[in-house]
Short mmCIF file of C-alpha atoms in Angstrom, two decimals:
data_model
loop_
_atom_site.label_atom_id
_atom_site.label_comp_id
_atom_site.label_asym_id
_atom_site.label_seq_id
_atom_site.Cartn_x
_atom_site.Cartn_y
_atom_site.Cartn_z
CA MET A 21 -48.54 13.26 -25.97
CA GLU A 22 -49.88 12.89 -22.46
CA LYS A 23 -47.03 10.50 -21.65
CA ILE A 24 -44.43 13.02 -22.86
CA ARG A 25 -45.97 15.80 -20.77
CA LYS A 26 -45.91 13.51 -17.73
CA GLU A 27 -42.22 12.70 -18.30
CA ILE A 28 -41.36 16.38 -18.64
CA LYS A 29 -43.26 17.12 -15.43
CA ASP A 30 -41.41 14.32 -13.61
CA PHE A 31 -38.11 15.63 -14.94
CA LYS A 32 -38.78 19.13 -13.63
CA LYS A 33 -39.90 17.72 -10.30
CA ASN A 34 -36.73 15.65 -9.89
CA LYS A 35 -34.35 18.07 -11.60
CA ALA A 36 -32.31 18.74 -8.44
CA LEU A 37 -31.84 15.01 -7.76
CA LEU A 38 -30.89 14.32 -11.38
CA LEU A 39 -28.28 17.09 -11.27
CA MET A 40 -26.82 15.51 -8.12
CA VAL A 41 -26.27 12.15 -9.84
CA LEU A 42 -25.02 13.72 -13.09
CA PRO A 43 -21.28 13.85 -12.09
CA GLY A 44 -21.38 10.19 -11.04
CA THR A 45 -23.13 9.25 -14.29
CA ILE A 46 -20.53 11.08 -16.37
CA TRP A 47 -17.72 9.38 -14.44
CA LEU A 48 -19.37 5.98 -14.98
CA VAL A 49 -19.73 6.53 -18.72
CA ILE A 50 -16.15 7.76 -19.19
CA PHE A 51 -14.34 5.23 -17.01
CA SER A 52 -16.64 2.18 -17.24
CA TYR A 53 -18.66 2.15 -20.45
CA ILE A 54 -16.36 3.79 -23.00
CA PRO A 55 -13.39 1.53 -22.06
CA MET A 56 -15.61 -1.50 -22.80
CA ILE A 57 -14.77 -0.88 -26.46
CA GLY A 58 -11.33 -2.27 -25.64
CA THR A 59 -12.75 -5.72 -24.85
CA ILE A 60 -12.48 -6.50 -28.56
CA ILE A 61 -8.73 -6.89 -27.93
CA ALA A 62 -9.53 -10.18 -26.18
CA PHE A 63 -10.41 -11.63 -29.58
CA LYS A 64 -7.39 -10.23 -31.47
CA ASP A 65 -3.66 -10.81 -31.71
CA PHE A 66 -3.03 -7.23 -30.65
CA ARG A 67 -0.08 -5.53 -32.26
CA ILE A 68 0.72 -1.83 -31.82
CA SER A 69 0.88 0.08 -35.10
CA GLY A 70 2.38 3.50 -35.63
CA ASN A 71 -0.98 5.20 -36.12
CA GLY A 72 -2.41 5.10 -32.64
CA PHE A 73 -4.40 2.80 -30.38
CA PHE A 74 -7.63 2.57 -32.38
CA ASP A 75 -5.75 1.87 -35.61
CA SER A 76 -3.87 -0.88 -33.75
CA ILE A 77 -7.18 -2.48 -32.79
CA LEU A 78 -8.51 -2.32 -36.34
CA THR A 79 -5.35 -3.68 -37.99
CA SER A 80 -4.62 -6.46 -35.48
CA GLU A 81 -5.47 -9.97 -36.63
CA TRP A 82 -8.76 -11.50 -35.44
CA VAL A 83 -8.01 -14.76 -33.59
CA GLY A 84 -11.40 -15.51 -32.02
CA LEU A 85 -11.12 -17.51 -28.80
CA GLU A 86 -7.41 -18.29 -29.12
CA ASN A 87 -6.48 -15.93 -26.26
CA PHE A 88 -8.94 -17.69 -23.97
CA LYS A 89 -7.58 -21.10 -24.99
CA PHE A 90 -4.04 -19.94 -24.23
CA LEU A 91 -5.12 -18.60 -20.83
CA PHE A 92 -6.70 -21.87 -19.72
CA SER A 93 -4.15 -24.18 -21.31
CA THR A 94 -1.25 -22.88 -19.22
CA SER A 95 0.05 -24.89 -16.28
CA ASP A 96 -0.92 -22.03 -13.94
CA ALA A 97 -4.62 -22.06 -14.89
CA TRP A 98 -5.67 -24.45 -12.13
CA VAL A 99 -3.50 -22.76 -9.48
CA ILE A 100 -4.75 -19.22 -10.13
CA THR A 101 -8.39 -20.34 -10.33
CA ARG A 102 -8.10 -22.39 -7.13
CA ASN A 103 -6.41 -19.58 -5.23
CA THR A 104 -8.81 -16.89 -6.45
CA VAL A 105 -11.99 -18.79 -5.60
CA ALA A 106 -10.69 -20.31 -2.34
CA TYR A 107 -9.44 -17.03 -0.89
CA ASN A 108 -12.52 -15.05 -1.88
CA LEU A 109 -14.99 -17.71 -0.71
CA THR A 110 -13.25 -18.15 2.64
CA GLY A 111 -12.93 -14.41 3.14
CA LEU A 112 -16.58 -13.92 2.17
CA ILE A 113 -17.86 -16.44 4.73
CA LEU A 114 -15.57 -15.31 7.56
CA GLY A 115 -16.13 -11.65 6.78
CA LEU A 116 -19.90 -12.08 6.85
CA VAL A 117 -19.91 -13.99 10.15
CA MET A 118 -17.49 -11.59 11.84
CA SER A 119 -19.23 -8.46 10.55
CA VAL A 120 -22.67 -9.59 11.74
CA LEU A 121 -21.22 -10.74 15.08
CA VAL A 122 -19.44 -7.42 15.68
CA ALA A 123 -22.56 -5.46 14.67
CA ILE A 124 -24.70 -7.44 17.13
CA ILE A 125 -22.15 -6.91 19.92
CA MET A 126 -22.08 -3.17 19.20
CA SER A 127 -25.87 -2.97 19.25
CA GLU A 128 -25.91 -4.53 22.72
CA LEU A 129 -23.51 -1.98 24.23
CA THR A 130 -25.32 0.46 26.49
CA GLN A 131 -22.62 3.15 26.42
CA LYS A 132 -22.96 4.53 22.91
CA TYR A 133 -19.80 6.65 23.10
CA LEU A 134 -17.86 3.38 23.29
CA VAL A 135 -19.61 2.23 20.11
CA LYS A 136 -18.32 5.33 18.30
CA ILE A 137 -14.78 4.74 19.58
CA TYR A 138 -14.77 1.06 18.58
CA GLN A 139 -16.31 1.75 15.17
CA THR A 140 -13.78 4.48 14.43
CA GLY A 141 -10.92 2.17 15.37
CA MET A 142 -12.26 -0.68 13.24
CA LEU A 143 -13.05 1.58 10.28
CA PHE A 144 -9.54 3.06 10.13
CA PRO A 145 -7.94 0.07 8.28
CA TYR A 146 -10.59 0.34 5.54
CA PHE A 147 -9.11 3.67 4.42
CA LEU A 148 -5.51 2.50 4.46
CA SER A 149 -3.79 1.64 1.20
CA TRP A 150 -2.42 -1.88 0.84
CA VAL A 151 0.97 -0.24 0.24
CA VAL A 152 0.86 1.27 3.73
CA ILE A 153 -0.44 -1.98 5.24
CA SER A 154 2.35 -3.91 3.51
CA TYR A 155 4.93 -1.90 5.48
CA PHE A 156 3.08 -2.58 8.73
CA VAL A 157 3.10 -6.29 7.90
CA TYR A 158 6.79 -6.12 7.00
CA ALA A 159 7.52 -4.54 10.39
CA PHE A 160 6.10 -7.68 11.98
CA LEU A 161 7.41 -10.28 9.52
CA SER A 162 10.83 -8.99 8.44
CA SER A 163 13.39 -11.78 8.66
CA ASP A 164 16.06 -9.77 10.48
CA LYS A 165 14.21 -6.87 12.18
CA GLY A 166 10.65 -8.12 12.38
CA MET A 167 8.81 -7.94 15.70
CA ILE A 168 7.63 -11.57 15.60
CA ASN A 169 11.11 -12.93 14.90
CA GLY A 170 12.43 -10.75 17.72
CA VAL A 171 9.97 -12.39 20.12
CA LEU A 172 10.85 -15.87 18.83
CA GLN A 173 14.56 -15.25 19.32
CA ALA A 174 13.93 -13.89 22.81
CA PHE A 175 12.41 -17.27 23.69
CA GLY A 176 15.30 -19.15 22.11
CA GLN A 177 13.47 -20.07 18.88
CA ASP A 178 14.90 -19.85 15.37
CA PRO A 179 13.67 -16.92 13.27
CA ILE A 180 11.28 -17.65 10.42
CA SER A 181 11.85 -16.43 6.87
CA TRP A 182 8.22 -15.41 6.43
CA TYR A 183 8.51 -14.25 2.83
CA SER A 184 9.95 -17.59 1.78
CA GLU A 185 7.50 -19.86 3.63
CA PRO A 186 4.25 -20.34 1.65
CA LYS A 187 2.49 -22.37 4.39
CA PHE A 188 1.89 -19.31 6.58
CA TRP A 189 0.43 -17.00 3.94
CA PRO A 190 -3.08 -18.39 3.34
CA VAL A 191 -3.91 -17.57 6.97
CA ILE A 192 -2.16 -14.18 6.83
CA ILE A 193 -3.92 -13.16 3.61
CA ILE A 194 -7.39 -14.20 4.80
CA PHE A 195 -6.84 -12.49 8.16
CA LEU A 196 -5.75 -9.21 6.55
CA GLY A 197 -8.63 -9.25 4.05
CA VAL A 198 -11.24 -9.75 6.78
CA TRP A 199 -9.52 -7.26 9.11
CA LYS A 200 -9.48 -4.50 6.50
CA SER A 201 -13.17 -4.75 5.57
CA LEU A 202 -14.56 -5.70 8.99
CA GLY A 203 -15.18 -2.17 10.24
CA TYR A 204 -16.99 -0.98 7.11
CA ASN A 205 -19.23 -4.04 6.79
CA SER A 206 -20.07 -4.15 10.50
CA ILE A 207 -21.24 -0.52 10.41
CA ILE A 208 -23.67 -1.38 7.61
CA TYR A 209 -25.14 -4.25 9.62
CA TYR A 210 -25.13 -2.15 12.80
CA ALA A 211 -27.17 0.57 11.08
CA SER A 212 -29.68 -2.05 9.94
CA ILE A 213 -29.98 -3.47 13.46
CA MET A 214 -30.57 0.03 14.87
CA GLY A 215 -33.44 0.39 12.40
CA ILE A 216 -35.31 -2.64 13.73
CA ASP A 217 -38.53 -1.72 15.52
CA ARG A 218 -37.87 -2.06 19.27
CA SER A 219 -41.41 -3.36 19.82
CA TYR A 220 -40.25 -6.74 18.48
CA TYR A 221 -37.74 -7.02 21.31
CA GLU A 222 -40.29 -5.83 23.86
CA ALA A 223 -42.72 -8.53 22.71
CA ALA A 224 -39.96 -11.14 22.88
CA MET A 225 -39.04 -10.09 26.43
CA ILE A 226 -42.69 -10.28 27.52
CA ASP A 227 -42.74 -13.85 26.17
CA GLY A 228 -39.70 -14.60 28.33
CA ALA A 229 -37.10 -14.75 25.53
CA SER A 230 -33.48 -14.55 26.69
CA LYS A 231 -30.99 -12.20 25.07
CA PHE A 232 -29.67 -15.08 22.95
CA LYS A 233 -33.20 -15.92 21.79
CA GLN A 234 -33.86 -12.28 20.93
CA ILE A 235 -30.76 -12.26 18.73
CA THR A 236 -31.51 -15.57 17.00
CA LYS A 237 -35.28 -15.10 16.63
CA VAL A 238 -35.52 -11.35 16.02
CA THR A 239 -32.23 -9.69 15.05
CA ILE A 240 -30.80 -12.27 12.64
CA PRO A 241 -34.08 -13.03 10.76
CA LEU A 242 -34.75 -9.31 10.24
CA LEU A 243 -31.14 -8.86 9.14
CA MET A 244 -31.30 -11.59 6.50
CA PRO A 245 -32.57 -9.41 3.58
CA LEU A 246 -29.53 -7.14 3.97
CA VAL A 247 -27.22 -10.13 4.41
CA SER A 248 -28.62 -11.63 1.21
CA ILE A 249 -28.05 -8.42 -0.78
CA MET A 250 -24.50 -8.05 0.54
CA LEU A 251 -23.81 -11.69 -0.37
CA ILE A 252 -25.12 -11.22 -3.90
CA LEU A 253 -22.88 -8.19 -4.41
CA SER A 254 -19.87 -10.01 -2.93
CA ILE A 255 -20.36 -13.18 -4.97
CA GLY A 256 -20.04 -11.09 -8.13
CA SER A 257 -16.42 -10.43 -7.13
CA ILE A 258 -15.57 -14.00 -6.14
CA ILE A 259 -13.44 -14.44 -9.27
CA ARG A 260 -11.75 -11.06 -8.74
CA SER A 261 -9.08 -10.58 -6.07
CA ASP A 262 -7.69 -7.53 -4.31
CA PHE A 263 -4.48 -6.93 -6.25
CA GLY A 264 -2.79 -4.92 -3.50
CA LEU A 265 -3.33 -7.67 -0.93
CA PHE A 266 -1.74 -10.39 -3.07
CA TYR A 267 0.99 -8.31 -4.71
CA GLN A 268 2.00 -5.53 -2.32
CA VAL A 269 1.61 -7.29 1.04
CA THR A 270 3.53 -10.37 -0.12
CA ARG A 271 6.19 -8.08 -1.64
CA ASN A 272 5.85 -10.00 -4.91
CA SER A 273 7.94 -12.84 -3.48
CA GLY A 274 8.48 -15.55 -6.07
CA ALA A 275 8.75 -18.18 -3.34
CA LEU A 276 5.09 -17.54 -2.45
CA ASN A 277 3.66 -17.83 -5.96
CA ASP A 278 1.95 -21.17 -5.33
CA VAL A 279 -0.28 -19.65 -2.64
CA THR A 280 -0.43 -15.98 -3.72
CA ASN A 281 -0.78 -16.22 -7.50
CA VAL A 282 -4.38 -15.25 -8.31
CA LEU A 283 -6.02 -14.15 -11.54
CA ASP A 284 -5.32 -10.45 -10.99
CA THR A 285 -1.62 -10.90 -10.27
CA TYR A 286 -1.36 -13.38 -13.16
CA ILE A 287 -2.82 -10.78 -15.51
CA TYR A 288 -0.43 -8.12 -14.23
CA ARG A 289 2.62 -10.34 -14.59
CA GLY A 290 1.54 -11.44 -18.05
CA LEU A 291 1.17 -7.82 -19.10
CA THR A 292 4.48 -6.63 -17.63
CA ASN A 293 6.61 -9.64 -18.56
CA ASN A 294 5.61 -10.27 -22.17
CA GLY A 295 3.17 -7.47 -22.97
CA ASP A 296 0.49 -9.89 -24.21
CA LEU A 297 -2.43 -7.45 -24.15
CA GLY A 298 -4.76 -9.89 -25.91
CA MET A 299 -4.38 -12.61 -23.27
CA THR A 300 -4.66 -10.19 -20.33
CA THR A 301 -7.78 -8.58 -21.82
CA ALA A 302 -9.27 -12.05 -22.28
CA ALA A 303 -8.61 -12.79 -18.61
CA GLY A 304 -10.23 -9.52 -17.56
CA LEU A 305 -13.27 -10.19 -19.75
CA TYR A 306 -13.50 -13.70 -18.29
CA GLN A 307 -13.59 -12.18 -14.79
CA SER A 308 -16.36 -9.74 -15.73
CA VAL A 309 -18.55 -12.31 -17.49
CA VAL A 310 -18.24 -14.87 -14.69
CA GLY A 311 -18.96 -12.18 -12.09
CA PHE A 312 -22.05 -11.05 -14.00
CA VAL A 313 -23.36 -14.60 -14.36
CA LEU A 314 -22.79 -15.31 -10.67
CA VAL A 315 -24.68 -12.18 -9.63
CA ILE A 316 -27.64 -13.07 -11.86
CA LEU A 317 -27.78 -16.70 -10.69
CA THR A 318 -27.39 -15.79 -7.02
CA ASN A 319 -30.09 -13.14 -7.32
CA LEU A 320 -32.47 -15.62 -8.98
CA PHE A 321 -31.78 -18.13 -6.22
CA ALA A 322 -32.42 -15.52 -3.52
CA ARG A 323 -35.59 -14.38 -5.30
CA ARG A 324 -37.00 -17.91 -5.28
CA ILE A 325 -36.47 -18.12 -1.51
CA ASP A 326 -37.56 -14.59 -0.57
CA LYS A 327 -38.37 -11.75 -2.98
CA ASP A 328 -37.39 -9.15 -0.37
CA SER A 329 -33.88 -10.62 -0.24
CA ALA A 330 -33.16 -10.14 -3.96
CA LEU A 331 -31.63 -7.14 -5.69
CA PHE A 332 -34.19 -7.12 -8.50
#
């Protein structure tokens, strides 16, 4: 009884905060937890009946792991897995290094109004849709009217058919992915650096530490718990790609499939071309399970090294 009274008292005390998170909780339940019922489709040969979606699920034949076997037995299985992991891992490493580097540079600027201008400029791409960015990219890479081909022709070079040349796109895709998220991530690290007690730097300067030493011996070590948490969260998405980047920016060019076909675009094409909802649901469930396992394992690894660097 005493425990119940204590819980009621805590509820009344935190009522305002609980009401603030209520809309987000409702949204999470409706759009994240309720749709999880549909994961059963991954284990069925889904066929639409005339009595609605739920009746279709109940009446469809149970096939167990057949959808997963079909997914990984296709000739594209290795290509989409390689592309998904390679792009995300490369983008993760480069994005981390660049974000921390930019945050450190910003923290060293003495004119803070410049920091606000630079941060605003770098944050702008984060809010742009990949559809909008795809038109910017097309303005540069268009075969006949693109800016880059115009420059090449001005110097007597042959124009490049960018949307038919796969060799250029790994670099373009990685660059755009890092560019879009750089401003947002660097602001997070910058805020953490600004929260470091300045007495650490004062002590380092008294000991004769150079600016480089202050960064390597004070800033980066104190930044590592946040870096670890950001890495853990990012690794959970290493098997999931940004659909807009790989589909919209490349303009769904078939000539680029070998280097742009990732798990998300493969799922989309499988759903639109043959309507195989069972296979596409299996692929989506595979992404979620692998992401969950990676987050847990990475968190356990980080916890063994430093408890303060783990999520839980």
